[in-house]
PDB file of C-alpha atoms and ligand atoms in Angstrom:
ATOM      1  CA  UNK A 164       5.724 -17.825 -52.081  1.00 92.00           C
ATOM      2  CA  UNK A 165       7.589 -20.910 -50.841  1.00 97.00           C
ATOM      3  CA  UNK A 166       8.530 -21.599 -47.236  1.00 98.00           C
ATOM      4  CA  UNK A 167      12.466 -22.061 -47.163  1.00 98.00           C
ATOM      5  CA  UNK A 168      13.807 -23.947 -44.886  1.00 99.00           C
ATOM      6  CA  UNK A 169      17.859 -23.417 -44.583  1.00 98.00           C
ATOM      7  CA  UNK A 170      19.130 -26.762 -42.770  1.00 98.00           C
ATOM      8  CA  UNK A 171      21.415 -26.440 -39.808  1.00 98.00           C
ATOM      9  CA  UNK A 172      23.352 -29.332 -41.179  1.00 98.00           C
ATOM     10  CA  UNK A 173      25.605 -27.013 -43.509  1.00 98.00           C
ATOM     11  CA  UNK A 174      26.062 -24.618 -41.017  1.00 98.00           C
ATOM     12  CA  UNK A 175      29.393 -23.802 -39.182  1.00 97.00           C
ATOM     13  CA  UNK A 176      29.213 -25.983 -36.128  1.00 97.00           C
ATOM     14  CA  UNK A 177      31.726 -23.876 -34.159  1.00 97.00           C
ATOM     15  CA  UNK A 178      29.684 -20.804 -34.970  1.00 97.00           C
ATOM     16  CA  UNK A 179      26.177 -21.937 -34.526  1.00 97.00           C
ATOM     17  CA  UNK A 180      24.643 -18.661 -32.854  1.00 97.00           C
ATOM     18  CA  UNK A 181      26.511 -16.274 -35.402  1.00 98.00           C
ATOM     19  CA  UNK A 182      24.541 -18.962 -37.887  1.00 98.00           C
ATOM     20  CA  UNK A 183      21.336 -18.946 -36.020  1.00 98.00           C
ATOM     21  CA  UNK A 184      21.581 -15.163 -35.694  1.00 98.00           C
ATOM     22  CA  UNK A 185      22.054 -14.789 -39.537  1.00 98.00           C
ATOM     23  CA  UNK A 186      18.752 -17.015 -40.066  1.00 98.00           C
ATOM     24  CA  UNK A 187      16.485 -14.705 -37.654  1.00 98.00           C
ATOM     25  CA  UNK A 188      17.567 -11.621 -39.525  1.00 98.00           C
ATOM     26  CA  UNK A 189      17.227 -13.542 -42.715  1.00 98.00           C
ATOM     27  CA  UNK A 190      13.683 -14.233 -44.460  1.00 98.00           C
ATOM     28  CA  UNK A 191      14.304 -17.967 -43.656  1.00 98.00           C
ATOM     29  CA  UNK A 192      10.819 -19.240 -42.575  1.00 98.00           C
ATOM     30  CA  UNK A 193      11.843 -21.844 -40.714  1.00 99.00           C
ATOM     31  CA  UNK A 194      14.944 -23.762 -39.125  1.00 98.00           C
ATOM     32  CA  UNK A 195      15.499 -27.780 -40.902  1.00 99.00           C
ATOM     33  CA  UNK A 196      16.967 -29.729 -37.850  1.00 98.00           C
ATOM     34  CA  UNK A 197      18.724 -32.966 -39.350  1.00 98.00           C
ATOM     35  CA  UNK A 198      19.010 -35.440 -36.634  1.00 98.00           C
ATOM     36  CA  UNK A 199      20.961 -38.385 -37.701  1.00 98.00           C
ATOM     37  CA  UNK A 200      21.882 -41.528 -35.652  1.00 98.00           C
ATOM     38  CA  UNK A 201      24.323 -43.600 -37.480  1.00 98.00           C
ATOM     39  CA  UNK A 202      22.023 -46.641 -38.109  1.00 98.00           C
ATOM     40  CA  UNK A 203      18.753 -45.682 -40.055  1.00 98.00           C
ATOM     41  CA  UNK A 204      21.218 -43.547 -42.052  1.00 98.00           C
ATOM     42  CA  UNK A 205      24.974 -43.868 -42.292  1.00 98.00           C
ATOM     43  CA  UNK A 206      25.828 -40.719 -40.490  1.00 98.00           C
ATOM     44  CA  UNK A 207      25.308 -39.116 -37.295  1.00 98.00           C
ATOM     45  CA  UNK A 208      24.437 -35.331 -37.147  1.00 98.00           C
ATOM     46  CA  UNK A 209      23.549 -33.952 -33.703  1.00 98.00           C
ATOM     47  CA  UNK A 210      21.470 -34.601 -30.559  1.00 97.00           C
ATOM     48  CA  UNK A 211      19.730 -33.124 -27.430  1.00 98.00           C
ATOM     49  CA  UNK A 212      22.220 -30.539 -26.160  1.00 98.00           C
ATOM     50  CA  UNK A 213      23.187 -29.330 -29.168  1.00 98.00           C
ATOM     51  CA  UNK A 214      19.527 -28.818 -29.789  1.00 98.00           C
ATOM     52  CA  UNK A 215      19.123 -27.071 -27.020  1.00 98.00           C
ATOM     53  CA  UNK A 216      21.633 -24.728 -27.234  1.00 97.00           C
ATOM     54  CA  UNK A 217      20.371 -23.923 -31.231  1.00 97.00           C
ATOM     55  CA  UNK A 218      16.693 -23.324 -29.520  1.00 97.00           C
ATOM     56  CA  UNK A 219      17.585 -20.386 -27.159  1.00 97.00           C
ATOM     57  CA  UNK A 220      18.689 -18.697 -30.205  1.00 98.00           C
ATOM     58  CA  UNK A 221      16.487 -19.004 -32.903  1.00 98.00           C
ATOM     59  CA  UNK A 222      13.371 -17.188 -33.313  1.00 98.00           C
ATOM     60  CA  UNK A 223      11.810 -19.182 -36.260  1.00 98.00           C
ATOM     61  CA  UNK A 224       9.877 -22.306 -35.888  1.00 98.00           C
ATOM     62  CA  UNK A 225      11.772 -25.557 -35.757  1.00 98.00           C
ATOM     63  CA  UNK A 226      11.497 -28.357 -38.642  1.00 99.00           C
ATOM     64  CA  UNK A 227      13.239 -31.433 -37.076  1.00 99.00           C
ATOM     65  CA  UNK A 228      13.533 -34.281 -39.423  1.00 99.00           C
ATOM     66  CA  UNK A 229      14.318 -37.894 -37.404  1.00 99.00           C
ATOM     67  CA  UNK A 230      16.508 -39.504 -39.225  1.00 99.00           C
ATOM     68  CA  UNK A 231      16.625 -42.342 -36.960  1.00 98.00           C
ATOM     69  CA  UNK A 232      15.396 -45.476 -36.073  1.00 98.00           C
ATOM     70  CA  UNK A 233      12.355 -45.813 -33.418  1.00 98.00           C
ATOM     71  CA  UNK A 234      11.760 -41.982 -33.402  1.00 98.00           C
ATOM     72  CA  UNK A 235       8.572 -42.874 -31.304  1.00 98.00           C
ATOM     73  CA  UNK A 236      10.916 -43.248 -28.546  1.00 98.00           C
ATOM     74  CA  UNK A 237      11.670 -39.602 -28.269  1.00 98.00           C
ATOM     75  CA  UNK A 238       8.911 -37.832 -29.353  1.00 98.00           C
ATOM     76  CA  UNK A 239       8.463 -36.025 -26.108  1.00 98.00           C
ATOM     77  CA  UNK A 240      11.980 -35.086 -25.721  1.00 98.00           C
ATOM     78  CA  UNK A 241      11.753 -33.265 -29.283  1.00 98.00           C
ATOM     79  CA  UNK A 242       8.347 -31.325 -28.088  1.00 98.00           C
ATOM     80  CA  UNK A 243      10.702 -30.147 -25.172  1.00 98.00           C
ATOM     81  CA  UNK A 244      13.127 -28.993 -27.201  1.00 98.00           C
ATOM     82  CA  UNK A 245      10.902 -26.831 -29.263  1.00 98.00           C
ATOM     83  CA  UNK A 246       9.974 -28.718 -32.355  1.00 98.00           C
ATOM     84  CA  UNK A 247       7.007 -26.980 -33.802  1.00 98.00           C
ATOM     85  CA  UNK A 248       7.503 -29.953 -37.083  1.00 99.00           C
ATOM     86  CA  UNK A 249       8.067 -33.412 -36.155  1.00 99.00           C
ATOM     87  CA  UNK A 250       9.136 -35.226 -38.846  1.00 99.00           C
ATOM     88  CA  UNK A 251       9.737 -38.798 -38.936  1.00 99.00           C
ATOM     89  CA  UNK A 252      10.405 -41.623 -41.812  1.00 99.00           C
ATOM     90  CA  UNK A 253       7.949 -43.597 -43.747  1.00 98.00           C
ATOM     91  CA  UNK A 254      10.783 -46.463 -43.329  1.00 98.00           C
ATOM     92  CA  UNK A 255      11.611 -46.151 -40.106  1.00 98.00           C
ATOM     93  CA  UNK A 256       8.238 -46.988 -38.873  1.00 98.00           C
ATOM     94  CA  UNK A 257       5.710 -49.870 -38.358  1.00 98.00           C
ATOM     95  CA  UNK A 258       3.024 -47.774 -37.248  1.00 98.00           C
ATOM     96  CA  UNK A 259       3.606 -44.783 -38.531  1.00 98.00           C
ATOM     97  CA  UNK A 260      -0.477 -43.755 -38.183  1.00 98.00           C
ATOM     98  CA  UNK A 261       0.268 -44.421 -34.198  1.00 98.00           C
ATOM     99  CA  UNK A 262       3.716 -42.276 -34.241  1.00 98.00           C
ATOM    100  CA  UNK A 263       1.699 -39.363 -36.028  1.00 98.00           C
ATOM    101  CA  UNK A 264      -1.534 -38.774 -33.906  1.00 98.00           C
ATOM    102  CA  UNK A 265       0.882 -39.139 -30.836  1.00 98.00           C
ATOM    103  CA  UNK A 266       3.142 -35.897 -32.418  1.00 99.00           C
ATOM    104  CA  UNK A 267      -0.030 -34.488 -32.813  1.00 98.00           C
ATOM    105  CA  UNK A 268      -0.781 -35.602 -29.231  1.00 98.00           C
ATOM    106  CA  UNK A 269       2.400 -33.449 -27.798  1.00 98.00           C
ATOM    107  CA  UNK A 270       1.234 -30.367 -29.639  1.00 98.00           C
ATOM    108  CA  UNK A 271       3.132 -30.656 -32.867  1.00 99.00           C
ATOM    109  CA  UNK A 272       2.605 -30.724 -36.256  1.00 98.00           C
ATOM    110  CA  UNK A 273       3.420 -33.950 -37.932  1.00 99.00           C
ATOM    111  CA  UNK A 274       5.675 -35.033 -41.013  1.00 99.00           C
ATOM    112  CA  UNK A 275       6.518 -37.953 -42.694  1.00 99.00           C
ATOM    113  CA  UNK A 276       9.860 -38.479 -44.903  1.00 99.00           C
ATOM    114  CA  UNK A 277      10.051 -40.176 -47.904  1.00 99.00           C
ATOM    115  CA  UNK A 278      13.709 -42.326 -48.500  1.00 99.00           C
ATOM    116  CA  UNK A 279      13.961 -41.783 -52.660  1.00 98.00           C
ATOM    117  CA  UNK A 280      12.679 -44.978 -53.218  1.00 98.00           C
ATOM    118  CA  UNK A 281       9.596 -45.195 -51.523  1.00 98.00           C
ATOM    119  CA  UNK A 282       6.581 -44.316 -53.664  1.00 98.00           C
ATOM    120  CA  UNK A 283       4.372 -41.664 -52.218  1.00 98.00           C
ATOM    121  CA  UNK A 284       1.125 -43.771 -52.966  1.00 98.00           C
ATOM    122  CA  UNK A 285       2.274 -45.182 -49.751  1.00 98.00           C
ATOM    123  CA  UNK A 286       0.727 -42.804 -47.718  1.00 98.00           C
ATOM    124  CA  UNK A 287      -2.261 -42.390 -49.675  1.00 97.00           C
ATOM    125  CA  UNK A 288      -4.773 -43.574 -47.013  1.00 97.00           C
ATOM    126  CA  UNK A 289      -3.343 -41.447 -43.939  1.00 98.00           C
ATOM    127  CA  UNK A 290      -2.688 -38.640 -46.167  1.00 98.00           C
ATOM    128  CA  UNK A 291      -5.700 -36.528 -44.682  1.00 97.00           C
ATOM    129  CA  UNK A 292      -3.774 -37.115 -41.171  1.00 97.00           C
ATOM    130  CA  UNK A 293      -0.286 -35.443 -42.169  1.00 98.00           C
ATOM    131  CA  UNK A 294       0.792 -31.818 -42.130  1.00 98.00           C
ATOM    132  CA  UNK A 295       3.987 -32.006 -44.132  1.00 99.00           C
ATOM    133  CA  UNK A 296       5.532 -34.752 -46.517  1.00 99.00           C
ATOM    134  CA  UNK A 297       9.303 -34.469 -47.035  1.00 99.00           C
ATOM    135  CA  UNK A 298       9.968 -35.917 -50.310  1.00 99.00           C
ATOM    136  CA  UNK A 299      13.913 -36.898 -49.996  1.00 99.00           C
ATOM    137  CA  UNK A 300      15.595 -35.390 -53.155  1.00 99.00           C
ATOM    138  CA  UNK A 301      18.304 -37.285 -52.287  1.00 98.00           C
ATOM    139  CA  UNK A 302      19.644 -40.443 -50.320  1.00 98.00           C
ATOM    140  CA  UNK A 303      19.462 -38.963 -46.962  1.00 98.00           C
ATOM    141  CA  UNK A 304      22.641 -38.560 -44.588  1.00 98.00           C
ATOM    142  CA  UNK A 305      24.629 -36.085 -45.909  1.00 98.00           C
ATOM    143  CA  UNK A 306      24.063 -32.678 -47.094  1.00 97.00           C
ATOM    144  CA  UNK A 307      25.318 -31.406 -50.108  1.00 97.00           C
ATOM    145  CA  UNK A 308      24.944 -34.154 -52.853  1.00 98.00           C
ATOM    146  CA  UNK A 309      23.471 -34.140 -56.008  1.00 98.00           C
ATOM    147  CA  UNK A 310      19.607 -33.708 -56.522  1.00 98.00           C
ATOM    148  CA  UNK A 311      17.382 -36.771 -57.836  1.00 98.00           C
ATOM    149  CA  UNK A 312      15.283 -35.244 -60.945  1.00 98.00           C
ATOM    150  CA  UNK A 313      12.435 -38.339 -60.471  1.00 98.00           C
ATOM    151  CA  UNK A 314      11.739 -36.110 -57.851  1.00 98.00           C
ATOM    152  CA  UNK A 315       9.700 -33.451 -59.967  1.00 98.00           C
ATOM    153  CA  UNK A 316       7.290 -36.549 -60.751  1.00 98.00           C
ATOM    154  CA  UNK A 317       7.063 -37.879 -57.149  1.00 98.00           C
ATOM    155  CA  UNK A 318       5.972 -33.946 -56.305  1.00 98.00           C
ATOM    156  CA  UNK A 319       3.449 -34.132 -59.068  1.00 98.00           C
ATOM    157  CA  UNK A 320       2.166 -37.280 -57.722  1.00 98.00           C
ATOM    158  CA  UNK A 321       1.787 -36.255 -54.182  1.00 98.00           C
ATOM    159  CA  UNK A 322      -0.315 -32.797 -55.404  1.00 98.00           C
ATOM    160  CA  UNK A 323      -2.808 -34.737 -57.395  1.00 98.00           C
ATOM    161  CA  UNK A 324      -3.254 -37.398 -54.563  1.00 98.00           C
ATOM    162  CA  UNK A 325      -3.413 -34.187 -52.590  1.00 98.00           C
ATOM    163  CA  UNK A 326      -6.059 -32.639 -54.651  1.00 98.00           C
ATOM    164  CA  UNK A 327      -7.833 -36.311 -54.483  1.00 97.00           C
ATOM    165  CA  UNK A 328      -8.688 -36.166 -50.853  1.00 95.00           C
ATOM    166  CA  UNK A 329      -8.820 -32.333 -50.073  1.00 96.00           C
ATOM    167  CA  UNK A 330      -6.072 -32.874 -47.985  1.00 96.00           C
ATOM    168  CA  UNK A 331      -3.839 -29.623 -46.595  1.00 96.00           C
ATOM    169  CA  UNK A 332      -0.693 -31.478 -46.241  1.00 98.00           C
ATOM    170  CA  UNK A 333       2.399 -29.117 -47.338  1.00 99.00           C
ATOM    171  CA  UNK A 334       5.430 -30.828 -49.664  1.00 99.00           C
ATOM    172  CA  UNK A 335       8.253 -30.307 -48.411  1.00 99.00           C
ATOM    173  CA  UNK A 336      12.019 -31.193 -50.884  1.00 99.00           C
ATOM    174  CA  UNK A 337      15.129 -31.894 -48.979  1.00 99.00           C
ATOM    175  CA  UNK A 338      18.008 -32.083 -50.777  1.00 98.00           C
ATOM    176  CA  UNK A 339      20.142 -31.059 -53.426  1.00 98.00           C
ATOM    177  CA  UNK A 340      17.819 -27.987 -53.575  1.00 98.00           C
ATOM    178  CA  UNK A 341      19.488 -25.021 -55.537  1.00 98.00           C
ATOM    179  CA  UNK A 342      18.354 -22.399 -58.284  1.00 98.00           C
ATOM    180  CA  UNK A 343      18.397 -24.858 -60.775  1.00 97.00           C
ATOM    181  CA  UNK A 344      15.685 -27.152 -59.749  1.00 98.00           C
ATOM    182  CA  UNK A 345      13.778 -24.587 -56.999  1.00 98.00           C
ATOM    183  CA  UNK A 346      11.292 -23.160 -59.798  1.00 98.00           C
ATOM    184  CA  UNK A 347      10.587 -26.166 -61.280  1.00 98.00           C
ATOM    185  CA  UNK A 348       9.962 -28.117 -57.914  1.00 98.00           C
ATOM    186  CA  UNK A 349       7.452 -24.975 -57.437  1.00 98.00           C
ATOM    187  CA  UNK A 350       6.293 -25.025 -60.469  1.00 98.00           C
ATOM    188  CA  UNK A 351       5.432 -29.062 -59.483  1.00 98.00           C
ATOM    189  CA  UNK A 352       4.021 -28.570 -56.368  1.00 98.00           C
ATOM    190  CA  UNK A 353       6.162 -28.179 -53.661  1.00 98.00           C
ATOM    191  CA  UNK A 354       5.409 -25.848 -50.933  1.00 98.00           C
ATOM    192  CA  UNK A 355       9.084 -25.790 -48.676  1.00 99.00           C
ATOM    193  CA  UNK A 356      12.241 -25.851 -49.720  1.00 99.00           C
ATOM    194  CA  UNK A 357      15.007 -27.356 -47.521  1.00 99.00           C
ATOM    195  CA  UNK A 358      18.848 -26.230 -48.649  1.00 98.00           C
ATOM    196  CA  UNK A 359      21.322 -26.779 -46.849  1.00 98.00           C
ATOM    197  CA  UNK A 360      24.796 -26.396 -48.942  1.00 98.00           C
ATOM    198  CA  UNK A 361      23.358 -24.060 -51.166  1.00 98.00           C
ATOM    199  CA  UNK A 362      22.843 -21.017 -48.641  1.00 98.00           C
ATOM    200  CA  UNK A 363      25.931 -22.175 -46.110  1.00 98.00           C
ATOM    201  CA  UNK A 364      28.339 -22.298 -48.804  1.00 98.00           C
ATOM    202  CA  UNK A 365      27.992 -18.940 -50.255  1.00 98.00           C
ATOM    203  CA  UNK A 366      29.751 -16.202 -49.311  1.00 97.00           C
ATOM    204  CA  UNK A 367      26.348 -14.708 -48.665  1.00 98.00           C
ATOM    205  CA  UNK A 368      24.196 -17.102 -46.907  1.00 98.00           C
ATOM    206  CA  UNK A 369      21.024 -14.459 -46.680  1.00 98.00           C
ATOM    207  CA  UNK A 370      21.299 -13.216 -50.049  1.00 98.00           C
ATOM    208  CA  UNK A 371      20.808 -16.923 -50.947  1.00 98.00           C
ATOM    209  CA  UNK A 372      17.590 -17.203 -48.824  1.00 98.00           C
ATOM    210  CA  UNK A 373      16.158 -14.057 -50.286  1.00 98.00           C
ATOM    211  CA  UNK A 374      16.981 -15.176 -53.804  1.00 98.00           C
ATOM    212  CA  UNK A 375      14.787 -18.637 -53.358  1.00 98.00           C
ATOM    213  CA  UNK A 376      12.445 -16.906 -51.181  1.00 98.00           C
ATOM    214  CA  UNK A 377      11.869 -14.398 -54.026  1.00 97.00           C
ATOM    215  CA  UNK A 378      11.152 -17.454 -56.391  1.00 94.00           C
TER     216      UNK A 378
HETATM  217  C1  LIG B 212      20.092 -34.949 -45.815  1.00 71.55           C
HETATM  218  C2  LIG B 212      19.383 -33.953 -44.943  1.00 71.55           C
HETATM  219  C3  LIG B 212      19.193 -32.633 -45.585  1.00 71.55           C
HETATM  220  C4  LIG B 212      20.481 -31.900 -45.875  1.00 71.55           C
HETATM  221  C5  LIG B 212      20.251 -31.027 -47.076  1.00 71.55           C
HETATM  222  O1  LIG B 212      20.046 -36.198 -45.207  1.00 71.55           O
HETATM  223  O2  LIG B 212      18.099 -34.435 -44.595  1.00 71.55           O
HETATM  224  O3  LIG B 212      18.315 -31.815 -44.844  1.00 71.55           O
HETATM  225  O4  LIG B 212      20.903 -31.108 -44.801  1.00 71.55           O
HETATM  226  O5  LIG B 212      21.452 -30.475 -47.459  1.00 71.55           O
HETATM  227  P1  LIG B 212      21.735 -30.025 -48.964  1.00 71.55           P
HETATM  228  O6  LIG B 212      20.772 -28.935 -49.283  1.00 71.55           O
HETATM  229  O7  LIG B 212      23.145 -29.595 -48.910  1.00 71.55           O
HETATM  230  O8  LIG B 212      21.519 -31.245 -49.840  1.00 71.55           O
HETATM  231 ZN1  LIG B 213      16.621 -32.981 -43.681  1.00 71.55          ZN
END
């Protein structure tokens, strides 16, 4: 069974609890926190407080995905807030084997996002020291746009490489995720599925969860 991951970015901002509140009761596995700062992408999201204020609520573990640039310089401050995934970007790092053993350091598993056009042979020699790959599905920065089908092959790619080095590393796809591409990006290889705009923008967010869950 996949691991879905409903992102926080679609949710109602002005209603976050009733939100978080609908993912507990949900079968949402996990919380995807986008954190966006307006230069490594061209968007900005959220930060600390509102972070925070999200973590006394939920009851799920936290996926936070950096989309910014130097994540290394608040590493700690995401273990405080309750990140149980640290995920940072491939591109947004020049030693990205430093940034992960120190997220591993702080007690967190670590992750490393993919931008569309980075290959994933890229991380075939630290692949043994990462816990989750999030292959972007689309350009990241904004939620709801439309998925990237060179995807499926990038998933396929990152399985066999997988298989290669006995490696436990899950695949995560963020974006663009909805029921027409969720089977075959299982069907490829993927292990969690991030959607944002397809639960938030139904009229029933859980029945949404349930129907990828049930995938
Ligand atoms: C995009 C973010 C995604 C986004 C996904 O930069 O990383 O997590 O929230 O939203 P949808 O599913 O609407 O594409
Ligand atoms: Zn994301």
């Amino acid at each position: 069974m996949p691991i879905i991951a409903p992102s926080v970015l679609a949710a109602d901002f002005a209603n976050l609890q009733r939100d978080v509140e609908m993912l507990n009761q949900s079968q949402a596995d996990w919380l995807h926190i986008d954190i966006m700062d307006g230069v490594f992408v061209p968007n900005i999201s959220f930060g600390m407080p509102v972070l925070a204020s999200l973590q006394r609520h939920a009851q799920k573990p936290l996926d936070v995905h950096l989309m910014i640039v130097q994540p290394e310089r608040y590493l700690e401050e995401f273990k405080k807030l309750g990140a149980e995934y640290l995920t940072v970007h491939q591109e947004a790092c020049t030693h990205l084997h430093r940034t992960l053993q120190q997220i591993k350091q702080l007690g967190m598993k670590a992750g490393v996002a993919l931008n569309p056009h980075t290959p994933v042979q890229v991380l075939e020699d630290i692949l043994q020291d990462i816990d989750l790959v999030c292959l972007m599905s689309v350009n990241p920065g904004f939620g709801g746009q439309k998925f990237i089908t060179q995807t499926y092959q990038k998933v396929q790619k990152l399985k066999a490489m997988r298989e290669d080095i006995g490696a436990k590393t899950l695949i995560e796809i963020d974006g663009g995720v909805n029921m027409d591409n969720a089977k075959l990006l299982i069907e490829a290889g993927a292990d969690v599925l991030v959607a944002g705009n397809f639960v938030f923008s139904s009229p029933n967010p859980a029945q949404m969860i349930a129907e990828l869950k049930a995938l």
